[in-house]
Amino acid sequence: MLNEHDLEAWDYYSEVYKSKPMTMNDYQKMAQRTAIYNSTHQILYPALGLAGEAGEVANKVKKMLRDGNFDREGLAAEIGDVLWYVAALCRDLNIDMQDLAMANLEKLFGRMERGTLGGSGDKR
């Protein structure tokens, strides 16, 4: 017998399925629906979560080096968690993920045109 929770889950998966392919803004809006942290912890909670999940990505890669086993699915799951925290942080900062992605590519292609992709420093 289906219960209310089952129906909510069905609605969620139906909505996710219908939205394929999705834009970064679509993802940001959908991810927001799963954010359950207190508004008094905005910015701080997702920033700390992002750091933690990035550490989990690094740990998976470290174990690949140590054990010689490539866990693509496990690594992808951790990267997905990183993406969620990026979306949450963007939401808390009122940053549009689509605009952020475009600005980042513009910066990188500008560096490529100037021959400054290598090196260090924010103002290359």
mmCIF file with all atom_site columns, C-alpha atoms in Angstrom:
data_model
loop_
_atom_site.group_PDB
_atom_site.id
_atom_site.type_symbol
_atom_site.label_atom_id
_atom_site.label_alt_id
_atom_site.label_comp_id
_atom_site.label_asym_id
_atom_site.label_entity_id
_atom_site.label_seq_id
_atom_site.pdbx_PDB_ins_code
_atom_site.Cartn_x
_atom_site.Cartn_y
_atom_site.Cartn_z
_atom_site.occupancy
_atom_site.B_iso_or_equiv
_atom_site.pdbx_formal_charge
_atom_site.auth_seq_id
_atom_site.auth_comp_id
_atom_site.auth_asym_id
_atom_site.auth_atom_id
_atom_site.pdbx_PDB_model_num
ATOM 1   C CA . MET A 1 1   ? 0.000  0.000  0.000   1.00 0.00 ? 1   MET A CA 1
ATOM 2   C CA . LEU A 1 2   ? 1.336  3.422  -0.930  1.00 0.00 ? 2   LEU A CA 1
ATOM 3   C CA . ASN A 1 3   ? 1.617  5.999  1.805   1.00 0.00 ? 3   ASN A CA 1
ATOM 4   C CA . GLU A 1 4   ? 2.047  9.775  1.711   1.00 0.00 ? 4   GLU A CA 1
ATOM 5   C CA . HIS A 1 5   ? 5.856  9.484  1.867   1.00 0.00 ? 5   HIS A CA 1
ATOM 6   C CA . ASP A 1 6   ? 5.835  7.187  -1.174  1.00 0.00 ? 6   ASP A CA 1
ATOM 7   C CA . LEU A 1 7   ? 3.748  9.697  -3.100  1.00 0.00 ? 7   LEU A CA 1
ATOM 8   C CA . GLU A 1 8   ? 6.084  12.557 -2.185  1.00 0.00 ? 8   GLU A CA 1
ATOM 9   C CA . ALA A 1 9   ? 9.048  10.484 -3.361  1.00 0.00 ? 9   ALA A CA 1
ATOM 10  C CA . TRP A 1 10  ? 7.245  9.691  -6.608  1.00 0.00 ? 10  TRP A CA 1
ATOM 11  C CA . ASP A 1 11  ? 6.543  13.389 -7.180  1.00 0.00 ? 11  ASP A CA 1
ATOM 12  C CA . TYR A 1 12  ? 10.200 14.196 -6.556  1.00 0.00 ? 12  TYR A CA 1
ATOM 13  C CA . TYR A 1 13  ? 11.537 11.575 -8.946  1.00 0.00 ? 13  TYR A CA 1
ATOM 14  C CA . SER A 1 14  ? 8.933  12.462 -11.547 1.00 0.00 ? 14  SER A CA 1
ATOM 15  C CA . GLU A 1 15  ? 9.987  16.111 -11.344 1.00 0.00 ? 15  GLU A CA 1
ATOM 16  C CA . VAL A 1 16  ? 13.683 15.249 -11.552 1.00 0.00 ? 16  VAL A CA 1
ATOM 17  C CA . TYR A 1 17  ? 13.062 12.945 -14.513 1.00 0.00 ? 17  TYR A CA 1
ATOM 18  C CA . LYS A 1 18  ? 11.002 15.573 -16.350 1.00 0.00 ? 18  LYS A CA 1
ATOM 19  C CA . SER A 1 19  ? 13.699 18.194 -15.902 1.00 0.00 ? 19  SER A CA 1
ATOM 20  C CA . LYS A 1 20  ? 16.409 16.236 -17.739 1.00 0.00 ? 20  LYS A CA 1
ATOM 21  C CA . PRO A 1 21  ? 18.561 17.713 -19.122 1.00 0.00 ? 21  PRO A CA 1
ATOM 22  C CA . MET A 1 22  ? 18.762 20.378 -16.478 1.00 0.00 ? 22  MET A CA 1
ATOM 23  C CA . THR A 1 23  ? 20.667 23.612 -16.271 1.00 0.00 ? 23  THR A CA 1
ATOM 24  C CA . MET A 1 24  ? 22.797 24.596 -13.335 1.00 0.00 ? 24  MET A CA 1
ATOM 25  C CA . ASN A 1 25  ? 19.997 26.893 -12.203 1.00 0.00 ? 25  ASN A CA 1
ATOM 26  C CA . ASP A 1 26  ? 17.529 24.000 -12.377 1.00 0.00 ? 26  ASP A CA 1
ATOM 27  C CA . TYR A 1 27  ? 19.842 21.957 -10.203 1.00 0.00 ? 27  TYR A CA 1
ATOM 28  C CA . GLN A 1 28  ? 20.244 24.833 -7.750  1.00 0.00 ? 28  GLN A CA 1
ATOM 29  C CA . LYS A 1 29  ? 16.460 25.165 -7.398  1.00 0.00 ? 29  LYS A CA 1
ATOM 30  C CA . MET A 1 30  ? 15.932 21.421 -6.994  1.00 0.00 ? 30  MET A CA 1
ATOM 31  C CA . ALA A 1 31  ? 18.790 21.060 -4.491  1.00 0.00 ? 31  ALA A CA 1
ATOM 32  C CA . GLN A 1 32  ? 17.341 23.902 -2.419  1.00 0.00 ? 32  GLN A CA 1
ATOM 33  C CA . ARG A 1 33  ? 14.323 21.730 -1.697  1.00 0.00 ? 33  ARG A CA 1
ATOM 34  C CA . THR A 1 34  ? 16.551 19.291 0.192   1.00 0.00 ? 34  THR A CA 1
ATOM 35  C CA . ALA A 1 35  ? 18.356 21.910 2.321   1.00 0.00 ? 35  ALA A CA 1
ATOM 36  C CA . ILE A 1 36  ? 17.291 21.354 5.922   1.00 0.00 ? 36  ILE A CA 1
ATOM 37  C CA . TYR A 1 37  ? 19.772 23.446 7.883   1.00 0.00 ? 37  TYR A CA 1
ATOM 38  C CA . ASN A 1 38  ? 18.781 26.353 10.101  1.00 0.00 ? 38  ASN A CA 1
ATOM 39  C CA . SER A 1 39  ? 18.735 29.763 8.431   1.00 0.00 ? 39  SER A CA 1
ATOM 40  C CA . THR A 1 40  ? 20.932 31.099 11.237  1.00 0.00 ? 40  THR A CA 1
ATOM 41  C CA . HIS A 1 41  ? 23.667 28.856 9.824   1.00 0.00 ? 41  HIS A CA 1
ATOM 42  C CA . GLN A 1 42  ? 23.432 30.145 6.268   1.00 0.00 ? 42  GLN A CA 1
ATOM 43  C CA . ILE A 1 43  ? 26.772 30.368 4.470   1.00 0.00 ? 43  ILE A CA 1
ATOM 44  C CA . LEU A 1 44  ? 28.607 28.737 7.381   1.00 0.00 ? 44  LEU A CA 1
ATOM 45  C CA . TYR A 1 45  ? 26.841 25.350 7.134   1.00 0.00 ? 45  TYR A CA 1
ATOM 46  C CA . PRO A 1 46  ? 27.304 24.849 3.389   1.00 0.00 ? 46  PRO A CA 1
ATOM 47  C CA . ALA A 1 47  ? 30.854 26.252 3.444   1.00 0.00 ? 47  ALA A CA 1
ATOM 48  C CA . LEU A 1 48  ? 31.869 23.733 6.102   1.00 0.00 ? 48  LEU A CA 1
ATOM 49  C CA . GLY A 1 49  ? 29.988 20.971 4.291   1.00 0.00 ? 49  GLY A CA 1
ATOM 50  C CA . LEU A 1 50  ? 31.766 21.859 1.055   1.00 0.00 ? 50  LEU A CA 1
ATOM 51  C CA . ALA A 1 51  ? 35.135 21.605 2.770   1.00 0.00 ? 51  ALA A CA 1
ATOM 52  C CA . GLY A 1 52  ? 34.178 18.251 4.266   1.00 0.00 ? 52  GLY A CA 1
ATOM 53  C CA . GLU A 1 53  ? 32.929 16.810 1.004   1.00 0.00 ? 53  GLU A CA 1
ATOM 54  C CA . ALA A 1 54  ? 35.975 18.083 -0.905  1.00 0.00 ? 54  ALA A CA 1
ATOM 55  C CA . GLY A 1 55  ? 38.037 16.233 1.703   1.00 0.00 ? 55  GLY A CA 1
ATOM 56  C CA . GLU A 1 56  ? 36.033 13.079 1.013   1.00 0.00 ? 56  GLU A CA 1
ATOM 57  C CA . VAL A 1 57  ? 36.803 13.446 -2.712  1.00 0.00 ? 57  VAL A CA 1
ATOM 58  C CA . ALA A 1 58  ? 40.499 13.786 -1.885  1.00 0.00 ? 58  ALA A CA 1
ATOM 59  C CA . ASN A 1 59  ? 40.310 10.780 0.444   1.00 0.00 ? 59  ASN A CA 1
ATOM 60  C CA . LYS A 1 60  ? 38.731 8.609  -2.290  1.00 0.00 ? 60  LYS A CA 1
ATOM 61  C CA . VAL A 1 61  ? 41.516 9.591  -4.684  1.00 0.00 ? 61  VAL A CA 1
ATOM 62  C CA . LYS A 1 62  ? 44.146 8.895  -1.995  1.00 0.00 ? 62  LYS A CA 1
ATOM 63  C CA . LYS A 1 63  ? 42.721 5.409  -1.469  1.00 0.00 ? 63  LYS A CA 1
ATOM 64  C CA . MET A 1 64  ? 42.799 4.841  -5.221  1.00 0.00 ? 64  MET A CA 1
ATOM 65  C CA . LEU A 1 65  ? 46.518 5.612  -5.157  1.00 0.00 ? 65  LEU A CA 1
ATOM 66  C CA . ARG A 1 66  ? 47.091 3.383  -2.139  1.00 0.00 ? 66  ARG A CA 1
ATOM 67  C CA . ASP A 1 67  ? 44.947 0.426  -3.188  1.00 0.00 ? 67  ASP A CA 1
ATOM 68  C CA . GLY A 1 68  ? 45.129 0.697  -6.964  1.00 0.00 ? 68  GLY A CA 1
ATOM 69  C CA . ASN A 1 69  ? 41.332 0.402  -7.248  1.00 0.00 ? 69  ASN A CA 1
ATOM 70  C CA . PHE A 1 70  ? 39.510 3.036  -9.277  1.00 0.00 ? 70  PHE A CA 1
ATOM 71  C CA . ASP A 1 71  ? 36.115 3.658  -7.654  1.00 0.00 ? 71  ASP A CA 1
ATOM 72  C CA . ARG A 1 72  ? 34.483 5.844  -10.286 1.00 0.00 ? 72  ARG A CA 1
ATOM 73  C CA . GLU A 1 73  ? 30.973 5.545  -8.825  1.00 0.00 ? 73  GLU A CA 1
ATOM 74  C CA . GLY A 1 74  ? 32.109 6.324  -5.281  1.00 0.00 ? 74  GLY A CA 1
ATOM 75  C CA . LEU A 1 75  ? 34.104 9.311  -6.480  1.00 0.00 ? 75  LEU A CA 1
ATOM 76  C CA . ALA A 1 76  ? 31.166 10.532 -8.571  1.00 0.00 ? 76  ALA A CA 1
ATOM 77  C CA . ALA A 1 77  ? 28.880 10.321 -5.525  1.00 0.00 ? 77  ALA A CA 1
ATOM 78  C CA . GLU A 1 78  ? 31.283 12.467 -3.492  1.00 0.00 ? 78  GLU A CA 1
ATOM 79  C CA . ILE A 1 79  ? 31.569 14.994 -6.325  1.00 0.00 ? 79  ILE A CA 1
ATOM 80  C CA . GLY A 1 80  ? 27.768 15.129 -6.393  1.00 0.00 ? 80  GLY A CA 1
ATOM 81  C CA . ASP A 1 81  ? 27.816 15.994 -2.690  1.00 0.00 ? 81  ASP A CA 1
ATOM 82  C CA . VAL A 1 82  ? 30.322 18.778 -3.454  1.00 0.00 ? 82  VAL A CA 1
ATOM 83  C CA . LEU A 1 83  ? 27.928 20.082 -6.106  1.00 0.00 ? 83  LEU A CA 1
ATOM 84  C CA . TRP A 1 84  ? 25.059 20.131 -3.602  1.00 0.00 ? 84  TRP A CA 1
ATOM 85  C CA . TYR A 1 85  ? 27.061 22.209 -1.142  1.00 0.00 ? 85  TYR A CA 1
ATOM 86  C CA . VAL A 1 86  ? 28.136 24.594 -3.918  1.00 0.00 ? 86  VAL A CA 1
ATOM 87  C CA . ALA A 1 87  ? 24.456 25.032 -4.818  1.00 0.00 ? 87  ALA A CA 1
ATOM 88  C CA . ALA A 1 88  ? 23.516 25.628 -1.179  1.00 0.00 ? 88  ALA A CA 1
ATOM 89  C CA . LEU A 1 89  ? 26.310 28.145 -0.695  1.00 0.00 ? 89  LEU A CA 1
ATOM 90  C CA . CYS A 1 90  ? 25.332 29.949 -3.886  1.00 0.00 ? 90  CYS A CA 1
ATOM 91  C CA . ARG A 1 91  ? 21.741 30.099 -2.702  1.00 0.00 ? 91  ARG A CA 1
ATOM 92  C CA . ASP A 1 92  ? 22.761 31.517 0.667   1.00 0.00 ? 92  ASP A CA 1
ATOM 93  C CA . LEU A 1 93  ? 24.910 34.155 -1.045  1.00 0.00 ? 93  LEU A CA 1
ATOM 94  C CA . ASN A 1 94  ? 22.223 34.884 -3.656  1.00 0.00 ? 94  ASN A CA 1
ATOM 95  C CA . ILE A 1 95  ? 24.559 33.818 -6.457  1.00 0.00 ? 95  ILE A CA 1
ATOM 96  C CA . ASP A 1 96  ? 23.120 32.336 -9.621  1.00 0.00 ? 96  ASP A CA 1
ATOM 97  C CA . MET A 1 97  ? 25.031 29.121 -10.426 1.00 0.00 ? 97  MET A CA 1
ATOM 98  C CA . GLN A 1 98  ? 24.627 29.597 -14.178 1.00 0.00 ? 98  GLN A CA 1
ATOM 99  C CA . ASP A 1 99  ? 26.146 33.096 -13.956 1.00 0.00 ? 99  ASP A CA 1
ATOM 100 C CA . LEU A 1 100 ? 28.893 31.815 -11.677 1.00 0.00 ? 100 LEU A CA 1
ATOM 101 C CA . ALA A 1 101 ? 29.815 29.052 -14.125 1.00 0.00 ? 101 ALA A CA 1
ATOM 102 C CA . MET A 1 102 ? 29.896 31.470 -17.056 1.00 0.00 ? 102 MET A CA 1
ATOM 103 C CA . ALA A 1 103 ? 32.006 34.015 -15.143 1.00 0.00 ? 103 ALA A CA 1
ATOM 104 C CA . ASN A 1 104 ? 34.444 31.274 -14.172 1.00 0.00 ? 104 ASN A CA 1
ATOM 105 C CA . LEU A 1 105 ? 34.814 30.126 -17.790 1.00 0.00 ? 105 LEU A CA 1
ATOM 106 C CA . GLU A 1 106 ? 35.295 33.716 -18.953 1.00 0.00 ? 106 GLU A CA 1
ATOM 107 C CA . LYS A 1 107 ? 38.061 34.130 -16.375 1.00 0.00 ? 107 LYS A CA 1
ATOM 108 C CA . LEU A 1 108 ? 39.761 30.887 -17.413 1.00 0.00 ? 108 LEU A CA 1
ATOM 109 C CA . PHE A 1 109 ? 39.520 31.567 -21.153 1.00 0.00 ? 109 PHE A CA 1
ATOM 110 C CA . GLY A 1 110 ? 40.890 35.072 -20.517 1.00 0.00 ? 110 GLY A CA 1
ATOM 111 C CA . ARG A 1 111 ? 43.844 33.535 -18.733 1.00 0.00 ? 111 ARG A CA 1
ATOM 112 C CA . MET A 1 112 ? 44.301 31.077 -21.583 1.00 0.00 ? 112 MET A CA 1
ATOM 113 C CA . GLU A 1 113 ? 44.334 33.917 -24.130 1.00 0.00 ? 113 GLU A CA 1
ATOM 114 C CA . ARG A 1 114 ? 46.940 35.786 -22.054 1.00 0.00 ? 114 ARG A CA 1
ATOM 115 C CA . GLY A 1 115 ? 48.994 32.623 -21.542 1.00 0.00 ? 115 GLY A CA 1
ATOM 116 C CA . THR A 1 116 ? 48.542 32.776 -17.762 1.00 0.00 ? 116 THR A CA 1
ATOM 117 C CA . LEU A 1 117 ? 46.663 29.538 -17.049 1.00 0.00 ? 117 LEU A CA 1
ATOM 118 C CA . GLY A 1 118 ? 49.776 28.217 -15.332 1.00 0.00 ? 118 GLY A CA 1
ATOM 119 C CA . GLY A 1 119 ? 51.299 29.946 -12.361 1.00 0.00 ? 119 GLY A CA 1
ATOM 120 C CA . SER A 1 120 ? 49.596 31.249 -9.267  1.00 0.00 ? 120 SER A CA 1
ATOM 121 C CA . GLY A 1 121 ? 47.672 34.239 -8.028  1.00 0.00 ? 121 GLY A CA 1
ATOM 122 C CA . ASP A 1 122 ? 44.109 35.421 -8.482  1.00 0.00 ? 122 ASP A CA 1
ATOM 123 C CA . LYS A 1 123 ? 45.033 38.409 -10.662 1.00 0.00 ? 123 LYS A CA 1
ATOM 124 C CA . ARG A 1 124 ? 46.657 36.577 -13.584 1.00 0.00 ? 124 ARG A CA 1
#
